[in-house]
CSV table of C-alpha atoms and ligand atoms in Angstrom, one decimal:
chain,number,residue,atom,x,y,z
A,13,THR,CA,-19.3,-30.5,-7.8
A,14,GLN,CA,-16.1,-28.9,-6.4
A,15,GLN,CA,-16.7,-25.2,-5.6
A,16,SER,CA,-20.5,-25.7,-5.1
A,17,GLN,CA,-23.0,-25.4,-2.3
A,18,ASP,CA,-23.6,-29.2,-2.5
A,19,GLU,CA,-19.8,-29.8,-2.0
A,20,MET,CA,-19.7,-27.5,1.0
A,21,MET,CA,-22.8,-29.0,2.6
A,22,ARG,CA,-21.3,-32.5,2.0
A,23,ILE,CA,-18.2,-31.5,3.9
A,24,PHE,CA,-20.2,-30.1,6.8
A,25,ASN,CA,-22.3,-33.3,6.9
A,26,GLU,CA,-19.3,-35.6,6.8
A,27,LYS,CA,-17.7,-33.7,9.6
A,28,ARG,CA,-20.8,-34.0,11.8
A,29,LYS,CA,-20.9,-37.8,11.2
A,30,LEU,CA,-17.3,-38.2,12.1
A,31,ILE,CA,-17.7,-36.2,15.3
A,32,ASP,CA,-20.9,-38.0,16.3
A,33,SER,CA,-19.0,-41.3,15.9
A,34,GLY,CA,-16.1,-40.0,18.0
A,35,GLN,CA,-13.6,-39.8,15.2
A,36,ILE,CA,-12.7,-36.1,16.0
A,37,ALA,CA,-9.1,-36.3,14.8
A,38,GLU,CA,-10.2,-37.2,11.3
A,39,ALA,CA,-12.9,-34.5,11.0
A,40,GLN,CA,-12.0,-31.6,8.8
A,41,PHE,CA,-11.2,-28.3,10.6
A,42,ILE,CA,-13.5,-26.0,8.7
A,43,VAL,CA,-12.5,-22.3,8.3
A,44,VAL,CA,-14.8,-19.7,6.6
A,45,SER,CA,-13.5,-16.4,5.4
A,46,ILE,CA,-16.1,-13.7,4.7
A,47,SER,CA,-15.4,-10.8,2.4
A,48,MET,CA,-17.2,-7.4,2.8
A,49,GLN,CA,-19.2,-7.2,-0.5
A,50,PRO,CA,-21.4,-10.3,0.0
A,51,ALA,CA,-21.9,-9.4,3.7
A,52,LEU,CA,-23.4,-6.0,2.4
A,53,SER,CA,-25.5,-7.8,-0.2
A,54,LEU,CA,-27.0,-10.1,2.4
A,55,ALA,CA,-27.5,-7.1,4.8
A,56,GLU,CA,-29.4,-5.2,2.2
A,57,THR,CA,-31.5,-8.2,1.1
A,58,PHE,CA,-32.5,-9.2,4.6
A,59,CYS,CA,-32.8,-5.6,5.9
A,60,ILE,CA,-30.2,-6.1,8.7
A,61,PRO,CA,-27.4,-3.6,9.6
A,62,PRO,CA,-24.1,-4.8,8.0
A,63,GLU,CA,-22.2,-5.6,11.2
A,64,SER,CA,-25.2,-7.6,12.5
A,65,ALA,CA,-25.5,-9.4,9.1
A,66,LEU,CA,-21.9,-10.4,9.3
A,67,LYS,CA,-22.4,-11.8,12.9
A,68,LYS,CA,-25.5,-13.6,11.8
A,69,LEU,CA,-23.6,-15.2,8.9
A,70,THR,CA,-21.0,-16.2,11.5
A,71,GLY,CA,-23.8,-17.8,13.6
A,72,TYR,CA,-25.1,-19.5,10.5
A,73,PHE,CA,-21.7,-21.1,9.6
A,74,LYS,CA,-21.0,-22.0,13.2
A,75,ARG,CA,-24.4,-23.8,13.4
A,76,LEU,CA,-23.4,-25.7,10.2
A,77,GLY,CA,-20.2,-26.8,12.0
A,78,ALA,CA,-17.5,-24.2,11.1
A,79,ASP,CA,-14.6,-24.2,13.5
A,80,LEU,CA,-13.4,-20.7,12.7
A,81,VAL,CA,-15.1,-17.8,11.0
A,82,VAL,CA,-13.0,-14.8,10.1
A,83,ASP,CA,-13.2,-11.5,8.2
A,84,MET,CA,-10.7,-10.7,5.4
A,85,ASN,CA,-9.1,-7.6,6.9
A,86,VAL,CA,-5.7,-9.2,7.5
A,87,ALA,CA,-5.5,-10.4,3.9
A,88,ASP,CA,-6.7,-7.1,2.5
A,89,ASP,CA,-4.0,-5.3,4.4
A,90,PHE,CA,-1.3,-7.7,3.2
A,91,VAL,CA,-2.4,-7.1,-0.4
A,92,LEU,CA,-2.3,-3.3,0.0
A,93,LEU,CA,1.2,-3.4,1.5
A,94,GLU,CA,2.5,-5.8,-1.1
A,95,ALA,CA,1.0,-3.9,-4.0
A,96,GLN,CA,2.3,-0.6,-2.8
A,97,GLU,CA,5.8,-2.1,-2.5
A,98,GLU,CA,5.6,-3.7,-5.9
A,99,PHE,CA,4.5,-0.4,-7.4
A,100,ILE,CA,7.6,1.4,-6.0
A,101,GLU,CA,9.8,-1.3,-7.3
A,102,ARG,CA,8.3,-1.2,-10.7
A,103,TYR,CA,8.5,2.6,-10.8
A,104,ARG,CA,12.2,2.5,-10.2
A,105,MET,CA,12.7,-0.3,-12.8
A,106,LYS,CA,10.9,1.9,-15.3
A,107,ALA,CA,13.3,4.8,-14.4
A,108,ASP,CA,16.1,2.4,-15.0
A,109,GLY,CA,14.8,1.7,-18.5
A,110,SER,CA,12.5,-1.4,-18.1
A,111,LYS,CA,9.8,-1.1,-20.8
A,112,SER,CA,7.3,-3.5,-19.2
A,113,ALA,CA,7.5,-2.3,-15.6
A,114,LEU,CA,4.6,0.2,-15.9
A,115,PRO,CA,1.7,0.6,-16.0
A,116,MET,CA,1.2,-1.8,-13.1
A,117,LEU,CA,-2.3,-3.3,-13.6
A,118,ALA,CA,-4.2,-4.6,-10.6
A,119,SER,CA,-4.6,-8.3,-10.2
A,120,SER,CA,-7.4,-8.9,-7.7
A,121,CYS,CA,-10.1,-9.4,-10.3
A,122,PRO,CA,-10.0,-12.9,-11.8
A,123,GLY,CA,-12.6,-11.8,-14.5
A,124,TRP,CA,-10.0,-9.4,-15.8
A,125,VAL,CA,-7.0,-11.6,-15.3
A,126,CYS,CA,-8.6,-14.6,-17.2
A,127,TYR,CA,-9.6,-12.2,-20.0
A,128,ALA,CA,-6.0,-10.9,-20.2
A,129,GLU,CA,-4.5,-14.4,-20.2
A,130,LYS,CA,-6.8,-15.7,-22.9
A,131,THR,CA,-7.0,-12.6,-25.1
A,132,HIS,CA,-3.8,-10.6,-24.7
A,133,GLY,CA,-1.6,-13.1,-23.0
A,134,SER,CA,2.1,-12.7,-23.6
A,135,TYR,CA,1.9,-9.0,-24.3
A,136,ILE,CA,-0.1,-7.8,-21.3
A,137,LEU,CA,0.9,-10.2,-18.5
A,138,PRO,CA,4.2,-8.6,-17.5
A,139,TYR,CA,2.1,-5.5,-16.5
A,140,ILE,CA,-0.2,-7.4,-14.2
A,141,SER,CA,0.7,-7.1,-10.5
A,142,THR,CA,2.2,-10.3,-9.1
A,143,THR,CA,0.5,-9.6,-5.7
A,144,LYS,CA,-2.1,-12.3,-5.0
A,145,SER,CA,-5.7,-11.2,-4.5
A,146,PRO,CA,-7.1,-11.0,-1.0
A,147,GLN,CA,-8.9,-14.4,-1.4
A,148,GLN,CA,-5.7,-16.1,-2.3
A,149,VAL,CA,-3.6,-14.4,0.4
A,150,MET,CA,-6.3,-15.5,2.9
A,151,GLY,CA,-5.9,-19.0,1.4
A,152,SER,CA,-2.1,-18.9,2.0
A,153,LEU,CA,-2.6,-17.7,5.6
A,154,VAL,CA,-5.2,-20.4,6.4
A,155,LYS,CA,-3.2,-23.2,4.9
A,156,ASN,CA,0.2,-22.1,6.1
A,157,TYR,CA,-0.3,-20.2,9.3
A,158,LEU,CA,-3.3,-22.0,10.9
A,159,PRO,CA,-1.4,-25.4,11.3
A,160,GLN,CA,1.0,-23.5,13.6
A,161,TYR,CA,-1.9,-21.9,15.4
A,162,LEU,CA,-3.6,-25.2,15.9
A,163,LYS,CA,-0.4,-26.7,17.2
A,164,ASP,CA,-0.8,-30.4,17.9
A,165,SER,CA,-3.9,-30.9,15.7
A,166,ASN,CA,-3.4,-32.8,12.5
A,167,ARG,CA,-6.9,-32.3,11.4
A,168,PRO,CA,-7.1,-31.5,7.6
A,169,ILE,CA,-8.1,-27.9,7.1
A,170,TYR,CA,-11.0,-27.1,4.7
A,171,HIS,CA,-11.2,-23.5,3.7
A,172,VAL,CA,-14.4,-21.8,2.4
A,173,THR,CA,-14.5,-18.2,1.2
A,174,VAL,CA,-17.6,-16.1,0.8
A,175,MET,CA,-17.3,-13.9,-2.3
A,176,PRO,CA,-19.2,-11.6,-4.7
A,177,CYS,CA,-18.7,-13.4,-8.0
A,178,TYR,CA,-18.4,-16.8,-9.6
A,179,ASP,CA,-15.0,-15.9,-11.1
A,180,LYS,CA,-13.5,-16.3,-7.6
A,181,LYS,CA,-14.3,-20.0,-8.0
A,182,LEU,CA,-12.1,-20.1,-11.2
A,183,GLU,CA,-9.4,-18.2,-9.3
A,184,ALA,CA,-9.4,-20.7,-6.4
A,185,SER,CA,-9.2,-23.6,-8.9
A,186,ARG,CA,-6.0,-22.3,-10.6
A,187,GLU,CA,-3.1,-24.7,-10.6
A,188,ASP,CA,-0.9,-22.0,-9.0
A,189,PHE,CA,-3.0,-22.3,-5.8
A,190,PHE,CA,-2.8,-26.0,-5.5
A,191,ASP,CA,-0.2,-27.5,-3.1
A,192,SER,CA,0.9,-30.9,-4.5
A,193,THR,CA,2.7,-31.8,-1.3
A,194,THR,CA,-0.4,-31.6,0.9
A,195,ASN,CA,-2.7,-32.3,-2.1
A,196,THR,CA,-5.0,-29.4,-1.2
A,197,ARG,CA,-6.0,-26.0,-2.5
A,198,ASP,CA,-5.5,-22.8,-0.6
A,199,VAL,CA,-9.2,-22.2,-1.0
A,200,ASP,CA,-11.3,-25.4,-1.2
A,201,CYS,CA,-14.7,-23.9,-1.8
A,202,VAL,CA,-16.0,-20.5,-2.8
A,203,ILE,CA,-19.6,-19.7,-1.9
A,204,THR,CA,-21.2,-16.6,-3.4
A,205,ALA,CA,-23.8,-14.2,-1.9
A,206,ILE,CA,-26.5,-15.6,-4.2
A,207,GLU,CA,-25.7,-19.2,-3.2
A,208,LEU,CA,-25.8,-18.3,0.5
A,209,GLU,CA,-29.2,-16.6,0.0
A,210,GLN,CA,-30.5,-19.9,-1.6
A,211,LEU,CA,-29.1,-22.0,1.2
A,212,ILE,CA,-30.6,-19.8,3.9
A,213,LEU,CA,-34.0,-19.7,2.2
A,214,SER,CA,-33.9,-23.4,1.5
A,215,GLU,CA,-34.2,-23.8,5.3
A,216,ARG,CA,-37.1,-21.4,5.1
A,217,LYS,CA,-35.1,-19.1,7.3
A,218,ASN,CA,-34.6,-15.4,7.1
A,219,LEU,CA,-31.0,-14.4,8.0
A,220,ALA,CA,-32.5,-11.9,10.4
A,221,GLU,CA,-33.7,-14.9,12.5
A,222,GLU,CA,-30.3,-16.4,12.8
A,223,GLU,CA,-28.4,-16.2,16.1
A,224,GLU,CA,-25.4,-13.8,16.0
A,225,GLY,CA,-22.0,-15.4,16.4
A,226,GLU,CA,-18.6,-13.9,17.3
A,227,LEU,CA,-16.0,-13.7,14.6
A,228,ASP,CA,-12.8,-15.5,15.5
A,229,TRP,CA,-9.3,-14.1,15.7
A,230,PRO,CA,-6.7,-16.7,15.2
A,231,PHE,CA,-4.0,-14.1,14.3
A,232,PRO,CA,-1.3,-12.8,16.6
A,233,GLY,CA,-1.9,-9.8,18.9
A,234,GLU,CA,-5.1,-8.2,20.1
A,235,LYS,CA,-8.4,-9.2,18.5
A,236,SER,CA,-9.7,-6.6,16.1
A,237,THR,CA,-13.2,-5.5,16.7
A,238,LEU,CA,-13.8,-3.7,13.4
A,239,HIS,CA,-14.9,-6.3,10.9
A,240,LEU,CA,-16.4,-4.5,8.0
A,241,THR,CA,-14.5,-1.4,6.9
A,242,SER,CA,-14.4,0.9,3.9
A,243,SER,CA,-11.4,2.3,2.1
A,244,LEU,CA,-10.8,5.6,0.5
A,245,GLY,CA,-12.0,5.0,-3.1
A,246,SER,CA,-13.7,2.0,-4.6
A,247,GLY,CA,-15.7,-0.7,-2.9
A,248,SER,CA,-13.4,-3.2,-4.6
A,249,GLY,CA,-10.5,-2.5,-2.2
A,250,GLY,CA,-9.5,1.1,-2.9
A,251,TYR,CA,-6.2,0.0,-4.5
A,252,ALA,CA,-5.7,3.1,-6.7
A,253,HIS,CA,-6.3,5.5,-3.9
A,254,HIS,CA,-4.1,3.7,-1.4
A,255,ILE,CA,-1.1,3.1,-3.8
A,256,PHE,CA,-1.3,6.6,-5.2
A,257,LEU,CA,-1.0,8.2,-1.7
A,258,HIS,CA,1.8,5.9,-0.8
A,259,ALA,CA,3.7,6.4,-4.0
A,260,ALA,CA,3.3,10.2,-3.8
A,261,LYS,CA,4.7,10.2,-0.2
A,262,GLU,CA,7.5,7.8,-1.0
A,263,LEU,CA,8.7,9.1,-4.4
A,264,PHE,CA,7.8,12.8,-4.2
A,265,PRO,CA,7.7,13.7,-0.5
A,266,ASP,CA,7.9,17.5,-1.3
A,267,GLN,CA,4.7,17.5,-3.4
A,268,GLN,CA,1.2,17.9,-1.9
A,269,ALA,CA,-0.9,15.0,-3.3
A,270,SER,CA,-4.5,15.7,-3.7
A,271,LEU,CA,-6.7,12.7,-4.0
A,272,GLU,CA,-9.3,13.9,-6.5
A,273,PHE,CA,-10.2,11.3,-9.0
A,274,LYS,CA,-11.9,12.8,-12.1
A,275,ALA,CA,-14.4,10.8,-14.2
A,276,LEU,CA,-13.2,10.8,-17.9
A,277,ARG,CA,-15.5,9.1,-20.4
A,278,ASN,CA,-17.9,7.7,-17.7
A,279,GLN,CA,-18.1,7.2,-13.9
A,280,ASP,CA,-16.3,3.8,-14.4
A,281,PHE,CA,-13.2,5.4,-15.9
A,282,GLN,CA,-11.4,7.8,-13.6
A,283,GLU,CA,-8.0,9.2,-13.1
A,284,VAL,CA,-5.9,11.2,-10.7
A,285,THR,CA,-2.5,12.8,-11.3
A,286,LEU,CA,0.4,14.3,-9.3
A,287,GLU,CA,2.4,17.1,-10.8
A,288,LYS,CA,5.9,18.3,-10.1
A,289,ASP,CA,7.3,21.5,-11.7
A,290,GLY,CA,4.3,21.6,-14.1
A,291,LYS,CA,4.9,18.0,-15.2
A,292,VAL,CA,2.8,14.9,-14.4
A,293,VAL,CA,4.9,12.5,-12.4
A,294,LEU,CA,2.2,10.1,-11.3
A,295,ARG,CA,-1.0,9.2,-13.3
A,296,PHE,CA,-3.3,6.6,-11.8
A,297,GLY,CA,-6.5,5.3,-13.3
A,298,ILE,CA,-9.6,3.2,-12.3
A,299,ALA,CA,-11.2,1.2,-15.2
A,300,ASN,CA,-14.3,-0.8,-14.3
A,301,GLY,CA,-16.3,-2.9,-16.9
A,302,PHE,CA,-15.1,-4.5,-20.1
A,303,ARG,CA,-15.8,-1.5,-22.4
A,304,ASN,CA,-13.3,0.5,-20.4
A,305,ILE,CA,-10.9,-2.4,-20.0
A,306,GLN,CA,-10.8,-2.9,-23.8
A,307,ASN,CA,-10.1,0.8,-24.4
A,308,LEU,CA,-7.3,0.6,-22.0
A,309,VAL,CA,-5.7,-2.5,-23.5
A,310,GLN,CA,-5.9,-1.0,-27.0
A,311,LYS,CA,-4.1,2.1,-25.7
A,312,LEU,CA,-1.4,-0.1,-24.1
A,313,LYS,CA,-1.0,-2.1,-27.3
A,314,ARG,CA,-0.6,1.1,-29.3
A,315,ASN,CA,2.0,2.4,-26.8
A,316,LYS,CA,-0.4,5.2,-26.0
A,317,CYS,CA,-1.2,4.4,-22.3
A,318,SER,CA,0.2,7.1,-20.1
A,319,TYR,CA,-0.9,5.5,-16.8
A,320,ASP,CA,1.5,4.4,-14.1
A,321,TYR,CA,-1.1,2.3,-12.3
A,322,VAL,CA,-4.6,1.1,-13.2
A,323,GLU,CA,-7.1,-0.5,-10.8
A,324,ILE,CA,-9.0,-2.8,-13.1
A,325,MET,CA,-12.3,-4.6,-12.2
A,326,ALA,CA,-14.4,-6.5,-14.7
A,327,CYS,CA,-17.8,-5.5,-13.2
A,328,PRO,CA,-19.1,-2.0,-13.8
A,329,SER,CA,-19.0,-0.3,-10.4
A,330,GLY,CA,-16.6,-3.0,-9.2
A,331,CYS,CA,-17.1,-5.8,-6.7
A,332,LEU,CA,-20.1,-4.4,-4.9
A,333,ASN,CA,-21.9,-5.1,-8.2
A,334,GLY,CA,-20.3,-8.6,-8.6
A,335,GLY,CA,-22.1,-11.1,-10.8
A,336,ALA,CA,-23.1,-13.3,-7.8
A,337,GLN,CA,-24.3,-10.6,-5.5
A,338,ILE,CA,-28.0,-11.0,-4.7
A,339,ARG,CA,-30.4,-9.7,-7.4
A,340,PRO,CA,-32.7,-6.8,-6.5
A,341,LYS,CA,-36.3,-7.6,-5.6
A,342,ASP,CA,-39.7,-5.9,-5.3
A,343,GLY,CA,-39.2,-3.7,-8.3
A,344,THR,CA,-35.8,-2.3,-7.3
A,345,SER,CA,-33.7,-1.8,-10.4
A,346,PRO,CA,-30.1,-3.0,-10.5
A,347,LYS,CA,-28.9,0.6,-10.6
A,348,GLU,CA,-30.9,1.4,-7.4
A,349,MET,CA,-29.5,-1.8,-5.8
A,350,ILE,CA,-25.9,-0.8,-6.4
A,351,SER,CA,-26.6,2.7,-5.1
A,352,LYS,CA,-28.0,1.1,-1.9
A,353,LEU,CA,-24.9,-1.1,-1.5
A,354,GLU,CA,-22.6,1.9,-2.2
A,355,ALA,CA,-24.5,3.9,0.5
A,356,LEU,CA,-24.0,1.0,3.0
A,357,TYR,CA,-20.3,0.8,2.1
A,358,ARG,CA,-19.8,4.6,2.6
A,359,GLN,CA,-21.3,4.3,6.1
A,360,LEU,CA,-18.8,1.7,7.2
A,361,PRO,CA,-15.9,2.9,9.4
A,362,LEU,CA,-12.8,3.9,7.5
A,363,LYS,CA,-10.1,1.3,7.5
A,364,ALA,CA,-6.9,2.1,9.5
A,365,LYS,CA,-3.7,2.2,7.5
A,366,PRO,CA,-2.5,-1.3,6.7
A,367,GLU,CA,1.0,-0.3,8.1
A,368,CYS,CA,-0.7,-0.1,11.6
A,369,ASN,CA,-2.0,-3.7,11.5
A,370,ASP,CA,0.0,-5.4,14.3
A,371,ALA,CA,-1.1,-8.9,13.2
A,372,VAL,CA,0.2,-8.3,9.7
A,373,ASN,CA,3.5,-6.8,11.0
A,374,THR,CA,4.0,-9.8,13.3
A,375,LEU,CA,3.2,-12.3,10.5
A,376,TYR,CA,5.8,-10.7,8.2
A,377,ASP,CA,8.4,-11.3,10.9
A,378,THR,CA,7.3,-14.8,11.9
A,379,LEU,CA,5.4,-16.8,9.3
A,380,LEU,CA,6.9,-15.0,6.3
A,381,GLY,CA,10.5,-14.7,7.6
A,382,GLY,CA,10.8,-11.0,6.8
A,383,ARG,CA,9.7,-8.6,4.1
A,384,ASN,CA,12.3,-9.7,1.5
A,385,SER,CA,12.2,-13.4,2.0
A,386,ASP,CA,11.5,-16.1,-0.6
A,387,LYS,CA,8.8,-17.4,1.6
A,388,LYS,CA,7.0,-14.1,1.5
A,389,LYS,CA,7.3,-14.0,-2.3
A,390,ALA,CA,5.9,-17.6,-2.5
A,391,LEU,CA,3.0,-17.0,-0.2
A,392,LEU,CA,1.9,-13.5,-1.2
A,393,HIS,CA,2.8,-13.4,-5.0
A,394,THR,CA,1.8,-15.4,-8.0
A,395,LYS,CA,2.4,-15.6,-11.8
A,396,TYR,CA,0.1,-15.6,-14.8
A,397,HIS,CA,0.0,-17.7,-17.9
A,398,ALA,CA,-0.4,-16.7,-21.5
A,399,LEU,CA,-2.7,-19.2,-23.1
A,400,GLU,CA,-1.2,-18.8,-26.6
A,401,LYS,CA,2.5,-18.6,-25.7
A,402,ASN,CA,4.8,-18.0,-22.7
A,403,SER,CA,5.1,-14.5,-21.5
A,404,ASN,CA,8.2,-12.6,-20.6
A,405,ALA,CA,7.9,-12.5,-16.8
A,406,LEU,CA,9.3,-9.4,-15.1
A,407,ASN,CA,12.2,-10.1,-12.8
A,408,ILE,CA,11.1,-8.1,-9.7
A,409,LYS,CA,13.6,-7.9,-6.8
A,410,TRP,CA,12.2,-8.2,-3.3
B,105,LIG,FE1,-15.5,-10.5,-9.3
B,105,LIG,FE2,-16.5,-8.5,-10.6
B,105,LIG,FE3,-15.0,-8.1,-8.4
B,105,LIG,FE4,-13.9,-8.9,-10.7
B,105,LIG,S1,-15.0,-6.9,-10.3
B,105,LIG,S2,-13.5,-9.7,-8.6
B,105,LIG,S3,-15.5,-10.2,-11.5
B,105,LIG,S4,-17.0,-9.1,-8.4
């Protein structure tokens, strides 16, 4: 039952009973982190503007008994900053002769990571970025930063994330994200858009009827008012676009980088290059869906992969089209549904540069003990496991 709606509702009910009987100190402190894609799915399904849908979801969780409801922007920014840093490190390792430093393959999609571990294990794992996914970075922050924020409270923290696919439940259940000293997971329960729709409808309620609630801001510095934002590039996080621009600026400051991704075989396989003196110096790709992933892996195995970085997502069209986003209704085709979600996504305000996130910068200096500390590596990075034999892990310096 772990990772299910029933489990989450049991925790909310238990908490209510403890509070009603005056045992507040023993009641779980429940934190809910909501990602952008399911918020858009619920907005489209219940015909509510996205920002209002997010606030109504906040109201829904607060009515159930959540103590804090937050968006995922701080975690998203940590992931972009860590991934861009990791890419530069790997690029330099490749220049120094390391054979498995590049291409760096994105790691935020557990569908892809599980497939790689099971099917191509020891060969492919060194290429997968060690940066944790936004869900797991959020988990690290909730379980490691919030106890400081809550100061004298010893209430156990229960962390729920709202996600677009069932694979995020598998990710949250990985041994790597279980703390044996506190005997808890960084993410205790993952609820998907489709499960939330069922829960809301089981109360015979339309999300539109829910009271709006205010998202919380437990992080340092001024409260952010932008909760749902878009990135340049994909609705899965815009990793390829962001890291490409950063790498071009950092490694080839004299070159003018133009961010024009070209579709190759299909819309789900795209690439962009940066040239210097007529030679390609950066080649980035986006591969969505298993057909494209399999092609890419075969190229890598035959030593014919010319990419420096590939943003890989298991779902065609990426996370907006996740397997647990709400199914279209009233004769709308899946293709029309994804077009509607992409249109909603493009209307969101553009995300500010992650370097400008004051909360993130403060947390690097305080919670994480600096940008090169072991603590930062432990809380923001992870490792992968070949299921057939041990992989040769890359020794990345931080
Ligand atoms: Fe989940 Fe699909 Fe996104 Fe991968 S691409 S994280 S499987 S929604």
